[in-house]
Amino acid sequence: NAGVTQTPKFRILKIGQSMTLQCAQDMNHNYMYWYRQDPGMGLKLIYYSVGAGITDKGEVPNGYNVSRSTTEDFPLRLELAAPSQTSVYFCASSYSDRTNTEAFFGQGTRLTVV
Amino acid sequence: DAKTTQPTSMDCAEGRAANLPCNHSTISGNEYVYWYRQIHSQGPQYIIHGLKNNETNEMASLIITEDRKSSTLILPHATLRDTAVYYCIVRVAYGNKLVFGAGTILRVKS
């Protein structure tokens, strides 16, 4: 199993450009999450999904969009990149059932907007 | 989900036990206590979780007070590789959100 795979690992965007951060998991997890982490700060939840076709806003959703058409994939879309979106983005997944299992994280995408 | 409070930072000598406290005084009966850590800007890593009983695994022990208003994560023999940010999270069973606080920076020193 690959676990949670994020692509790309690094990206530089110009202000106003758009891009999609990819996240895929092969563990058949129903829950998936996107976080951002600014330098020296904690993780902030952007969006999450409890299953295919269902998404919901987290703490800092402005400037982002998500979709969940399959169980495996949860892409994060930046439509008009701004310098404030310079951050490290982490995707995570978990399979919540009665045993309340843990979340697994990808290695992150480091995004710089200039 | 209930809010948690952790010290900003702690130091620990290599080979000694590291005891990381967490306060969660507003925890509800159906909320679990989770611990994660983040090493050097990698993705966070799950450590342990519990409801009301003490828990132990190969990485750590979790001690939850009887009133469940606080807990302590214990790394029994800390190594330099345990230097990381440790996050205490309270979350309901079937919880759809996983929200991180500021965490505790643990520095293990030789």
PDB file of N, CA, C and O in Angstrom, chain A residues 31 33 35 37 42-43 45 48 50 57 59 90 94 96-103 105-107 110, chain B residues 32 34 36 38 40-46 49 87 91-102:
ATOM      1  N   TYR A  31     -13.064   8.916   5.141  1.00  0.00           N
ATOM      2  CA  TYR A  31     -12.833  10.324   5.487  1.00  0.00           C
ATOM      3  C   TYR A  31     -11.524  10.814   4.875  1.00  0.00           C
ATOM      4  O   TYR A  31     -10.505  10.120   4.934  1.00  0.00           O
ATOM      5  N   TYR A  33      -9.142  14.700   4.334  1.00  0.00           N
ATOM      6  CA  TYR A  33      -8.980  16.054   4.855  1.00  0.00           C
ATOM      7  C   TYR A  33      -7.887  16.794   4.088  1.00  0.00           C
ATOM      8  O   TYR A  33      -6.932  16.182   3.615  1.00  0.00           O
ATOM      9  N   TYR A  35      -5.330  20.151   4.883  1.00  0.00           N
ATOM     10  CA  TYR A  35      -4.833  21.116   5.857  1.00  0.00           C
ATOM     11  C   TYR A  35      -3.798  22.010   5.190  1.00  0.00           C
ATOM     12  O   TYR A  35      -3.141  21.616   4.239  1.00  0.00           O
ATOM     13  N   GLN A  37      -0.404  24.493   6.518  1.00  0.00           N
ATOM     14  CA  GLN A  37       0.449  24.806   7.653  1.00  0.00           C
ATOM     15  C   GLN A  37       1.403  25.912   7.251  1.00  0.00           C
ATOM     16  O   GLN A  37       2.300  25.706   6.431  1.00  0.00           O
ATOM     17  N   GLY A  42       0.576  25.849  13.499  1.00  0.00           N
ATOM     18  CA  GLY A  42      -0.064  24.548  13.499  1.00  0.00           C
ATOM     19  C   GLY A  42      -0.851  24.310  12.218  1.00  0.00           C
ATOM     20  O   GLY A  42      -0.885  25.146  11.324  1.00  0.00           O
ATOM     21  N   LEU A  43      -1.486  23.157  12.134  1.00  0.00           N
ATOM     22  CA  LEU A  43      -2.270  22.805  10.956  1.00  0.00           C
ATOM     23  C   LEU A  43      -3.672  23.400  11.059  1.00  0.00           C
ATOM     24  O   LEU A  43      -4.299  23.336  12.111  1.00  0.00           O
ATOM     25  N   LEU A  45      -7.473  23.243   9.248  1.00  0.00           N
ATOM     26  CA  LEU A  45      -8.318  22.418   8.387  1.00  0.00           C
ATOM     27  C   LEU A  45      -8.974  23.288   7.330  1.00  0.00           C
ATOM     28  O   LEU A  45      -9.661  24.264   7.653  1.00  0.00           O
ATOM     29  N   TYR A  48     -12.953  19.037   4.372  1.00  0.00           N
ATOM     30  CA  TYR A  48     -12.929  17.617   4.641  1.00  0.00           C
ATOM     31  C   TYR A  48     -14.099  16.943   3.931  1.00  0.00           C
ATOM     32  O   TYR A  48     -15.032  17.614   3.474  1.00  0.00           O
ATOM     33  N   VAL A  50     -16.539  13.205   4.133  1.00  0.00           N
ATOM     34  CA  VAL A  50     -16.866  11.974   4.861  1.00  0.00           C
ATOM     35  C   VAL A  50     -17.203  10.834   3.920  1.00  0.00           C
ATOM     36  O   VAL A  50     -17.519   9.720   4.375  1.00  0.00           O
ATOM     37  N   LYS A  57     -16.818  22.469   4.700  1.00  0.00           N
ATOM     38  CA  LYS A  57     -15.784  23.448   5.006  1.00  0.00           C
ATOM     39  C   LYS A  57     -15.163  23.181   6.368  1.00  0.00           C
ATOM     40  O   LYS A  57     -15.828  22.744   7.300  1.00  0.00           O
ATOM     41  N   GLU A  59     -11.832  25.107   8.872  1.00  0.00           N
ATOM     42  CA  GLU A  59     -11.580  26.386   9.531  1.00  0.00           C
ATOM     43  C   GLU A  59     -11.242  27.510   8.560  1.00  0.00           C
ATOM     44  O   GLU A  59     -11.571  28.665   8.805  1.00  0.00           O
ATOM     45  N   PHE A  90      -1.187  19.643   3.520  1.00  0.00           N
ATOM     46  CA  PHE A  90      -1.209  18.227   3.860  1.00  0.00           C
ATOM     47  C   PHE A  90      -2.591  17.649   3.612  1.00  0.00           C
ATOM     48  O   PHE A  90      -3.602  18.253   3.974  1.00  0.00           O
ATOM     49  N   SER A  94      -8.774   8.826   6.835  1.00  0.00           N
ATOM     50  CA  SER A  94      -9.019   7.916   7.955  1.00  0.00           C
ATOM     51  C   SER A  94     -10.269   7.100   7.665  1.00  0.00           C
ATOM     52  O   SER A  94     -11.081   7.475   6.819  1.00  0.00           O
ATOM     53  N   SER A  96     -13.216   5.833   9.785  1.00  0.00           N
ATOM     54  CA  SER A  96     -13.838   5.912  11.101  1.00  0.00           C
ATOM     55  C   SER A  96     -14.952   4.886  11.231  1.00  0.00           C
ATOM     56  O   SER A  96     -15.921   4.913  10.496  1.00  0.00           O
ATOM     57  N   ASP A  97     -14.767   4.014  12.187  1.00  0.00           N
ATOM     58  CA  ASP A  97     -15.831   3.073  12.513  1.00  0.00           C
ATOM     59  C   ASP A  97     -15.825   2.926  14.030  1.00  0.00           C
ATOM     60  O   ASP A  97     -15.320   3.779  14.734  1.00  0.00           O
ATOM     61  N   ARG A  98     -16.377   1.883  14.522  1.00  0.00           N
ATOM     62  CA  ARG A  98     -16.495   1.755  15.972  1.00  0.00           C
ATOM     63  C   ARG A  98     -15.147   1.716  16.674  1.00  0.00           C
ATOM     64  O   ARG A  98     -15.037   2.018  17.855  1.00  0.00           O
ATOM     65  N   THR A  99     -14.107   1.323  15.954  1.00  0.00           N
ATOM     66  CA  THR A  99     -12.790   1.280  16.588  1.00  0.00           C
ATOM     67  C   THR A  99     -12.070   2.619  16.487  1.00  0.00           C
ATOM     68  O   THR A  99     -11.004   2.778  17.042  1.00  0.00           O
ATOM     69  N   ASN A 100     -12.681   3.540  15.765  1.00  0.00           N
ATOM     70  CA  ASN A 100     -12.199   4.921  15.771  1.00  0.00           C
ATOM     71  C   ASN A 100     -10.727   5.025  15.395  1.00  0.00           C
ATOM     72  O   ASN A 100      -9.906   5.476  16.178  1.00  0.00           O
ATOM     73  N   THR A 101     -10.399   4.613  14.226  1.00  0.00           N
ATOM     74  CA  THR A 101      -9.000   4.497  13.826  1.00  0.00           C
ATOM     75  C   THR A 101      -8.367   5.844  13.501  1.00  0.00           C
ATOM     76  O   THR A 101      -9.035   6.850  13.329  1.00  0.00           O
ATOM     77  N   GLU A 102      -7.056   5.814  13.409  1.00  0.00           N
ATOM     78  CA  GLU A 102      -6.264   7.030  13.269  1.00  0.00           C
ATOM     79  C   GLU A 102      -6.250   7.540  11.832  1.00  0.00           C
ATOM     80  O   GLU A 102      -6.605   6.835  10.896  1.00  0.00           O
ATOM     81  N   ALA A 103      -5.791   8.787  11.670  1.00  0.00           N
ATOM     82  CA  ALA A 103      -5.631   9.413  10.366  1.00  0.00           C
ATOM     83  C   ALA A 103      -4.203   9.217   9.871  1.00  0.00           C
ATOM     84  O   ALA A 103      -3.257   9.221  10.655  1.00  0.00           O
ATOM     85  N   PHE A 105      -1.372  10.681   7.068  1.00  0.00           N
ATOM     86  CA  PHE A 105      -1.073  11.913   6.360  1.00  0.00           C
ATOM     87  C   PHE A 105      -0.106  11.672   5.206  1.00  0.00           C
ATOM     88  O   PHE A 105       0.754  10.785   5.275  1.00  0.00           O
ATOM     89  N   GLY A 106      -0.265  12.484   4.168  1.00  0.00           N
ATOM     90  CA  GLY A 106       0.718  12.522   3.110  1.00  0.00           C
ATOM     91  C   GLY A 106       1.933  13.340   3.533  1.00  0.00           C
ATOM     92  O   GLY A 106       1.958  13.916   4.627  1.00  0.00           O
ATOM     93  N   GLN A 107       2.913  13.417   2.645  1.00  0.00           N
ATOM     94  CA  GLN A 107       4.170  14.102   2.970  1.00  0.00           C
ATOM     95  C   GLN A 107       4.125  15.602   2.681  1.00  0.00           C
ATOM     96  O   GLN A 107       5.070  16.319   2.970  1.00  0.00           O
ATOM     97  N   ARG A 110       4.567  21.675  -0.921  1.00  0.00           N
ATOM     98  CA  ARG A 110       5.072  22.999  -0.546  1.00  0.00           C
ATOM     99  C   ARG A 110       4.809  23.977  -1.676  1.00  0.00           C
ATOM    100  O   ARG A 110       5.399  23.843  -2.749  1.00  0.00           O
TER     101      ARG A 110
ATOM    102  N   TYR B  32     -13.002  10.990  22.377  1.00  0.00           N
ATOM    103  CA  TYR B  32     -11.744  10.307  22.579  1.00  0.00           C
ATOM    104  C   TYR B  32     -10.608  11.331  22.659  1.00  0.00           C
ATOM    105  O   TYR B  32     -10.692  12.411  22.071  1.00  0.00           O
ATOM    106  N   TYR B  34      -6.844  11.887  21.388  1.00  0.00           N
ATOM    107  CA  TYR B  34      -5.866  11.432  20.405  1.00  0.00           C
ATOM    108  C   TYR B  34      -4.554  12.200  20.592  1.00  0.00           C
ATOM    109  O   TYR B  34      -4.559  13.378  20.939  1.00  0.00           O
ATOM    110  N   TYR B  36      -1.012  12.994  18.275  1.00  0.00           N
ATOM    111  CA  TYR B  36      -0.230  12.935  17.043  1.00  0.00           C
ATOM    112  C   TYR B  36       1.069  13.690  17.272  1.00  0.00           C
ATOM    113  O   TYR B  36       1.170  14.518  18.168  1.00  0.00           O
ATOM    114  N   GLN B  38       4.452  15.641  14.925  1.00  0.00           N
ATOM    115  CA  GLN B  38       4.936  16.095  13.641  1.00  0.00           C
ATOM    116  C   GLN B  38       6.429  16.356  13.769  1.00  0.00           C
ATOM    117  O   GLN B  38       6.852  17.249  14.520  1.00  0.00           O
ATOM    118  N   HIS B  40       9.774  17.613  12.148  1.00  0.00           N
ATOM    119  CA  HIS B  40      10.497  18.369  11.124  1.00  0.00           C
ATOM    120  C   HIS B  40       9.676  18.642   9.858  1.00  0.00           C
ATOM    121  O   HIS B  40      10.147  18.408   8.760  1.00  0.00           O
ATOM    122  N   SER B  41       8.429  19.129  10.047  1.00  0.00           N
ATOM    123  CA  SER B  41       7.586  19.527   8.919  1.00  0.00           C
ATOM    124  C   SER B  41       7.149  18.366   8.039  1.00  0.00           C
ATOM    125  O   SER B  41       6.688  18.578   6.917  1.00  0.00           O
ATOM    126  N   GLN B  42       7.301  17.141   8.518  1.00  0.00           N
ATOM    127  CA  GLN B  42       6.704  16.001   7.817  1.00  0.00           C
ATOM    128  C   GLN B  42       5.206  15.986   8.107  1.00  0.00           C
ATOM    129  O   GLN B  42       4.715  16.753   8.929  1.00  0.00           O
ATOM    130  N   GLY B  43       4.477  15.096   7.464  1.00  0.00           N
ATOM    131  CA  GLY B  43       3.075  14.927   7.804  1.00  0.00           C
ATOM    132  C   GLY B  43       2.936  14.385   9.213  1.00  0.00           C
ATOM    133  O   GLY B  43       3.756  13.590   9.661  1.00  0.00           O
ATOM    134  N   PRO B  44       1.919  14.828   9.951  1.00  0.00           N
ATOM    135  CA  PRO B  44       1.725  14.315  11.311  1.00  0.00           C
ATOM    136  C   PRO B  44       1.584  12.802  11.341  1.00  0.00           C
ATOM    137  O   PRO B  44       1.125  12.184  10.381  1.00  0.00           O
ATOM    138  N   GLN B  45       1.970  12.243  12.474  1.00  0.00           N
ATOM    139  CA  GLN B  45       1.966  10.793  12.670  1.00  0.00           C
ATOM    140  C   GLN B  45       1.127  10.461  13.889  1.00  0.00           C
ATOM    141  O   GLN B  45       1.305  11.075  14.951  1.00  0.00           O
ATOM    142  N   TYR B  46       0.228   9.520  13.744  1.00  0.00           N
ATOM    143  CA  TYR B  46      -0.588   9.055  14.860  1.00  0.00           C
ATOM    144  C   TYR B  46       0.278   8.376  15.910  1.00  0.00           C
ATOM    145  O   TYR B  46       1.213   7.625  15.574  1.00  0.00           O
ATOM    146  N   HIS B  49      -4.458   6.687  21.069  1.00  0.00           N
ATOM    147  CA  HIS B  49      -5.689   7.335  21.477  1.00  0.00           C
ATOM    148  C   HIS B  49      -6.372   6.513  22.560  1.00  0.00           C
ATOM    149  O   HIS B  49      -6.064   5.320  22.740  1.00  0.00           O
ATOM    150  N   TYR B  87       0.729  16.924  19.365  1.00  0.00           N
ATOM    151  CA  TYR B  87      -0.626  17.484  19.362  1.00  0.00           C
ATOM    152  C   TYR B  87      -1.578  16.566  20.128  1.00  0.00           C
ATOM    153  O   TYR B  87      -1.636  15.367  19.867  1.00  0.00           O
ATOM    154  N   ARG B  91     -11.800  14.294  20.159  1.00  0.00           N
ATOM    155  CA  ARG B  91     -12.644  14.083  18.979  1.00  0.00           C
ATOM    156  C   ARG B  91     -13.719  13.052  19.293  1.00  0.00           C
ATOM    157  O   ARG B  91     -13.448  12.050  19.939  1.00  0.00           O
ATOM    158  N   VAL B  92     -14.928  13.295  18.779  1.00  0.00           N
ATOM    159  CA  VAL B  92     -16.003  12.332  19.018  1.00  0.00           C
ATOM    160  C   VAL B  92     -15.788  11.084  18.175  1.00  0.00           C
ATOM    161  O   VAL B  92     -15.157  11.125  17.120  1.00  0.00           O
ATOM    162  N   ALA B  93     -16.318   9.977  18.653  1.00  0.00           N
ATOM    163  CA  ALA B  93     -16.379   8.766  17.832  1.00  0.00           C
ATOM    164  C   ALA B  93     -17.214   9.088  16.603  1.00  0.00           C
ATOM    165  O   ALA B  93     -18.162   9.864  16.687  1.00  0.00           O
ATOM    166  N   TYR B  94     -16.837   8.561  15.463  1.00  0.00           N
ATOM    167  CA  TYR B  94     -17.463   8.871  14.182  1.00  0.00           C
ATOM    168  C   TYR B  94     -17.252  10.333  13.806  1.00  0.00           C
ATOM    169  O   TYR B  94     -17.890  10.850  12.903  1.00  0.00           O
ATOM    170  N   GLY B  95     -16.354  11.022  14.531  1.00  0.00           N
ATOM    171  CA  GLY B  95     -16.152  12.437  14.268  1.00  0.00           C
ATOM    172  C   GLY B  95     -15.643  12.683  12.870  1.00  0.00           C
ATOM    173  O   GLY B  95     -14.734  12.023  12.405  1.00  0.00           O
ATOM    174  N   ASN B  96     -16.240  13.669  12.197  1.00  0.00           N
ATOM    175  CA  ASN B  96     -15.816  13.926  10.834  1.00  0.00           C
ATOM    176  C   ASN B  96     -14.725  14.985  10.747  1.00  0.00           C
ATOM    177  O   ASN B  96     -14.044  15.061   9.745  1.00  0.00           O
ATOM    178  N   LYS B  97     -14.541  15.757  11.790  1.00  0.00           N
ATOM    179  CA  LYS B  97     -13.483  16.751  11.781  1.00  0.00           C
ATOM    180  C   LYS B  97     -12.293  16.269  12.585  1.00  0.00           C
ATOM    181  O   LYS B  97     -12.448  15.527  13.558  1.00  0.00           O
ATOM    182  N   LEU B  98     -11.117  16.715  12.189  1.00  0.00           N
ATOM    183  CA  LEU B  98      -9.892  16.457  12.948  1.00  0.00           C
ATOM    184  C   LEU B  98      -9.168  17.790  13.012  1.00  0.00           C
ATOM    185  O   LEU B  98      -8.502  18.187  12.066  1.00  0.00           O
ATOM    186  N   VAL B  99      -9.339  18.503  14.117  1.00  0.00           N
ATOM    187  CA  VAL B  99      -8.836  19.868  14.254  1.00  0.00           C
ATOM    188  C   VAL B  99      -7.644  19.884  15.196  1.00  0.00           C
ATOM    189  O   VAL B  99      -7.723  19.394  16.315  1.00  0.00           O
ATOM    190  N   PHE B 100      -6.535  20.481  14.722  1.00  0.00           N
ATOM    191  CA  PHE B 100      -5.296  20.546  15.504  1.00  0.00           C
ATOM    192  C   PHE B 100      -5.194  21.883  16.231  1.00  0.00           C
ATOM    193  O   PHE B 100      -5.568  22.919  15.708  1.00  0.00           O
ATOM    194  N   GLY B 101      -4.638  21.841  17.430  1.00  0.00           N
ATOM    195  CA  GLY B 101      -4.275  23.049  18.156  1.00  0.00           C
ATOM    196  C   GLY B 101      -2.825  23.394  17.882  1.00  0.00           C
ATOM    197  O   GLY B 101      -2.247  22.965  16.886  1.00  0.00           O
ATOM    198  N   ALA B 102      -2.220  24.160  18.790  1.00  0.00           N
ATOM    199  CA  ALA B 102      -0.845  24.621  18.601  1.00  0.00           C
ATOM    200  C   ALA B 102       0.175  23.549  18.944  1.00  0.00           C
ATOM    201  O   ALA B 102       1.283  23.547  18.426  1.00  0.00           O
TER     202      ALA B 102
END
